[in-house]
Amino acid sequence: MTSETWRVGVLFSTSGITAAVERTQRNATLLAIEQINANGGIDGRLIEPIAYNPGSDPKQYRDQAELLCDQHKVSVIFGCYMSSSRKAALPIIEARGALLFYPTLYEGFEYSPHCIYTGPAPNQNSVQLVNYVSQKFGNRIAMIGSNYVYPYESNRVIADLFTQTGGRVLHEQYVPLTATADVFARIIEQVAKLQPDAIYSTVVGDGIALFYQAYRAAGLDPATMPIISLSTSEAEVAQMAPGTAVGHITASPYFEGLRTPQSEAFVAAYRARFGADARITACAEAAYFQVYLYALGVARAQTDRFALLLPHLHDLEFDAPQGRVKIDGATNHTHVWSRVGQVNAQGLFDVVDEPGVRVAPDPYMLKYSLDAETPLAVRLNFQPMGS
Ligand code: ACM
């Protein structure tokens, strides 16, 4: 063991609007680092995390990325949840020749050689969500989102997909990240009058609990008009009064209750480290497995310098809690699994749709269509394992 370390930056918020989910990402990152270090680190060198709290503020992500690169001399950063923070930090990371590992679902239509995207792109969650919801509930949709880039762009994709199934958008509205309970109550009242088949929510952070609580207070029924989402996770459901979100739908590569040996080991280790009540999310799962991919890549490259490390990350596979994942060499995105979940009385998700296949990333949605003539396997870009 040498005293030299692999120094990495960790940029997840423990305060501010998205702290609930980002705390799970930070915890999972530190857990993976601790596990790898307990097994001797990477080739006898420990990983040394330098963690900051950017307070859910994009400007702080940028400033702290700069600090990590310029003062702490890291060449790899694990971090970011909101796309606004990724877009704020990435130009700094690119200019310094560093690499960001980004473990969050996002809107797609982006590629940076300096970013490894380990959350799902729209073809890996939105297509599956629309496919499920249009068959089960219908395709007349209202869309409510927070006022920043991910909701605008995700709504564009979701609207396209529902339109391809013959549906339409009845309402589209954006609220500030700091919107209060009365704002959500008024929106719910307005939307309920339109009687959509589902309400697509791209609300993020603390507003999620307020939005679902407003829905519940209005006496609406998820069996006929669920809130459907990609960004509502176990962490935000835990912020609500018990039972508030029961019956609502999220599409995601991973849910906390998944019964695979890798998932059960991850959940047990996370609980042992962070408490029996700690909630685990898909964003945490991606934050966890991406550290292992980084470690495998550094072990192969024998360096963490960007230009030498990147080729060793491409096509790298790992048995993650969600299933075996792989970094795509063409796009820097990740092959991930596709699932649709429904919130149960425990505040966890029951998987209600699971094709059981890994989906190749297609961040620019080049191959997609939900029209009836396209076979399902083609629509979802399923690829056999090992391809
Ligand atoms: C997000 O902003 N990518 C959730």
Coordinates of N, CA and C in Angstrom, one line a residue, residues 4-10 29 32-34 36-37 41-43 45-50 73-79 98-102 116 118 286-306 308-314 316-318 325-327 334:
E4 N 0.4 7.5 -1.4 CA -0.3 8.3 -2.5 C -1.7 7.8 -2.7
T5 N -2.6 8.7 -3.0 CA -4.0 8.3 -3.1 C -4.5 8.7 -4.5
W6 N -5.7 8.1 -4.9 CA -6.4 8.5 -6.0 C -7.4 9.6 -5.5
R7 N -7.2 10.8 -5.8 CA -8.0 11.9 -5.2 C -9.2 12.1 -6.2
V8 N -10.4 12.1 -5.6 CA -11.6 12.4 -6.5 C -12.5 13.5 -5.8
G9 N -13.2 14.2 -6.6 CA -14.1 15.2 -6.1 C -15.5 14.6 -6.0
V10 N -16.2 15.0 -5.0 CA -17.6 14.6 -4.8 C -18.5 15.8 -4.6
T29 N -22.0 7.1 -3.1 CA -20.6 7.4 -3.6 C -19.6 7.0 -2.5
A32 N -19.3 3.2 -1.8 CA -18.5 2.5 -2.8 C -17.0 2.7 -2.6
I33 N -16.7 4.0 -2.3 CA -15.3 4.3 -2.1 C -14.8 3.6 -0.8
E34 N -15.6 3.6 0.2 CA -15.1 2.8 1.5 C -15.0 1.3 1.2
I36 N -14.3 -0.2 -1.7 CA -13.1 -0.4 -2.5 C -11.8 -0.2 -1.7
N37 N -11.8 0.8 -0.8 CA -10.7 1.0 0.0 C -10.5 -0.1 1.0
G41 N -8.1 -0.7 -2.1 CA -8.1 0.4 -3.0 C -7.9 0.0 -4.4
I42 N -7.3 0.8 -5.3 CA -7.1 0.5 -6.7 C -5.6 0.3 -6.8
D43 N -5.2 -1.0 -7.0 CA -3.8 -1.3 -7.1 C -2.9 -0.8 -5.9
R45 N -3.5 1.7 -4.0 CA -3.7 3.1 -3.6 C -5.1 3.3 -3.2
L46 N -5.3 4.0 -2.1 CA -6.7 4.3 -1.6 C -7.3 5.4 -2.5
I47 N -8.7 5.4 -2.5 CA -9.4 6.5 -3.1 C -9.6 7.6 -2.0
E48 N -9.3 8.8 -2.3 CA -9.5 9.9 -1.3 C -10.6 10.9 -1.8
P49 N -11.8 10.8 -1.2 CA -12.8 11.7 -1.6 C -12.6 13.1 -1.0
I50 N -12.8 14.1 -1.9 CA -12.9 15.5 -1.4 C -14.3 16.0 -1.7
K73 N -6.6 19.5 -7.4 CA -5.9 18.8 -8.5 C -6.6 17.4 -8.8
V74 N -7.9 17.3 -8.6 CA -8.6 16.1 -9.0 C -8.7 16.0 -10.5
S75 N -8.7 14.8 -11.0 CA -9.0 14.7 -12.5 C -10.4 14.0 -12.7
V76 N -11.0 13.6 -11.6 CA -12.3 12.9 -11.7 C -13.3 13.5 -10.6
I77 N -14.5 13.8 -11.0 CA -15.5 14.3 -10.1 C -16.7 13.4 -10.2
F78 N -17.3 13.0 -9.1 CA -18.6 12.3 -9.1 C -19.6 13.3 -8.6
G79 N -20.6 13.6 -9.4 CA -21.6 14.6 -8.9 C -22.7 15.0 -9.9
A98 N -10.7 17.3 -17.2 CA -11.1 16.4 -16.1 C -12.3 15.6 -16.6
L99 N -12.9 14.7 -15.8 CA -14.0 13.9 -16.2 C -15.0 13.9 -15.1
L100 N -16.3 14.1 -15.5 CA -17.4 14.0 -14.6 C -18.1 12.7 -14.7
F101 N -18.4 12.0 -13.6 CA -19.4 10.9 -13.6 C -20.7 11.4 -13.1
Y102 N -21.7 11.3 -14.0 CA -23.0 12.0 -13.7 C -24.1 10.9 -13.5
I116 N -19.3 11.0 -18.2 CA -19.8 9.6 -18.3 C -21.2 9.7 -17.6
T118 N -24.3 8.0 -16.3 CA -24.7 6.6 -15.8 C -26.2 6.5 -15.4
A286 N -26.9 4.4 -9.2 CA -26.0 4.8 -10.3 C -24.7 5.5 -9.7
A287 N -24.9 6.3 -8.6 CA -23.8 6.9 -7.9 C -22.8 5.8 -7.4
Y288 N -23.5 4.7 -6.9 CA -22.7 3.6 -6.4 C -21.9 2.8 -7.5
F289 N -22.6 2.4 -8.5 CA -22.0 1.5 -9.5 C -20.9 2.3 -10.3
Q290 N -21.2 3.6 -10.5 CA -20.2 4.4 -11.3 C -18.8 4.5 -10.6
V291 N -18.8 4.4 -9.3 CA -17.5 4.4 -8.6 C -16.7 3.1 -8.9
Y292 N -17.5 2.0 -8.9 CA -16.9 0.7 -9.3 C -16.4 0.7 -10.7
L293 N -17.2 1.3 -11.7 CA -16.7 1.4 -13.1 C -15.4 2.3 -13.1
Y294 N -15.4 3.4 -12.4 CA -14.2 4.2 -12.4 C -13.0 3.4 -11.9
A295 N -13.2 2.6 -10.8 CA -12.1 1.9 -10.2 C -11.6 0.8 -11.2
L296 N -12.5 0.1 -11.8 CA -12.1 -0.9 -12.8 C -11.3 -0.2 -14.0
G297 N -11.8 1.0 -14.4 CA -11.1 1.7 -15.5 C -9.7 2.1 -15.1
V298 N -9.6 2.7 -13.9 CA -8.3 3.2 -13.4 C -7.3 2.0 -13.3
A299 N -7.9 0.8 -12.8 CA -7.0 -0.3 -12.6 C -6.5 -0.8 -14.0
R300 N -7.3 -0.7 -15.0 CA -6.9 -1.1 -16.4 C -6.0 -0.1 -17.0
A301 N -6.3 1.2 -16.8 CA -5.5 2.3 -17.4 C -4.2 2.6 -16.6
Q302 N -4.2 2.2 -15.3 CA -3.1 2.5 -14.4 C -2.8 4.0 -14.3
T303 N -3.9 4.8 -14.5 CA -3.8 6.2 -14.3 C -5.3 6.8 -14.3
D304 N -5.4 8.0 -13.7 CA -6.8 8.6 -13.7 C -6.8 9.8 -14.6
R305 N -5.7 10.0 -15.4 CA -5.7 11.1 -16.4 C -6.7 10.8 -17.5
F306 N -7.4 11.9 -17.8 CA -8.6 11.7 -18.7 C -8.3 11.0 -20.0
L308 N -6.0 9.1 -21.1 CA -5.6 7.7 -21.0 C -6.6 6.8 -20.3
L309 N -7.4 7.4 -19.4 CA -8.5 6.6 -18.7 C -9.7 6.3 -19.6
L310 N -10.1 7.3 -20.4 CA -11.4 7.2 -21.1 C -11.5 5.9 -22.0
P311 N -10.5 5.6 -22.8 CA -10.6 4.4 -23.6 C -10.8 3.1 -22.8
H312 N -10.3 3.1 -21.6 CA -10.5 1.9 -20.7 C -11.8 1.9 -20.1
L313 N -12.6 3.0 -20.1 CA -13.9 3.0 -19.5 C -14.9 2.5 -20.6
H314 N -14.6 2.7 -21.8 CA -15.5 2.3 -22.9 C -15.7 0.8 -22.9
L316 N -16.8 -1.0 -20.7 CA -16.6 -1.6 -19.4 C -17.9 -2.1 -18.8
E317 N -18.0 -3.3 -18.2 CA -19.2 -3.8 -17.7 C -19.1 -4.0 -16.2
F318 N -20.2 -4.0 -15.5 CA -20.2 -4.2 -14.0 C -21.5 -4.8 -13.6
V325 N -24.4 -3.6 -16.1 CA -24.5 -2.3 -16.9 C -23.2 -2.3 -17.7
K326 N -23.2 -1.4 -18.7 CA -22.0 -1.3 -19.6 C -21.9 0.2 -20.1
I327 N -20.7 0.7 -20.1 CA -20.5 2.1 -20.7 C -20.4 2.0 -22.2
T334 N -24.8 4.9 -20.6 CA -24.7 3.6 -20.1 C -25.8 2.7 -20.5

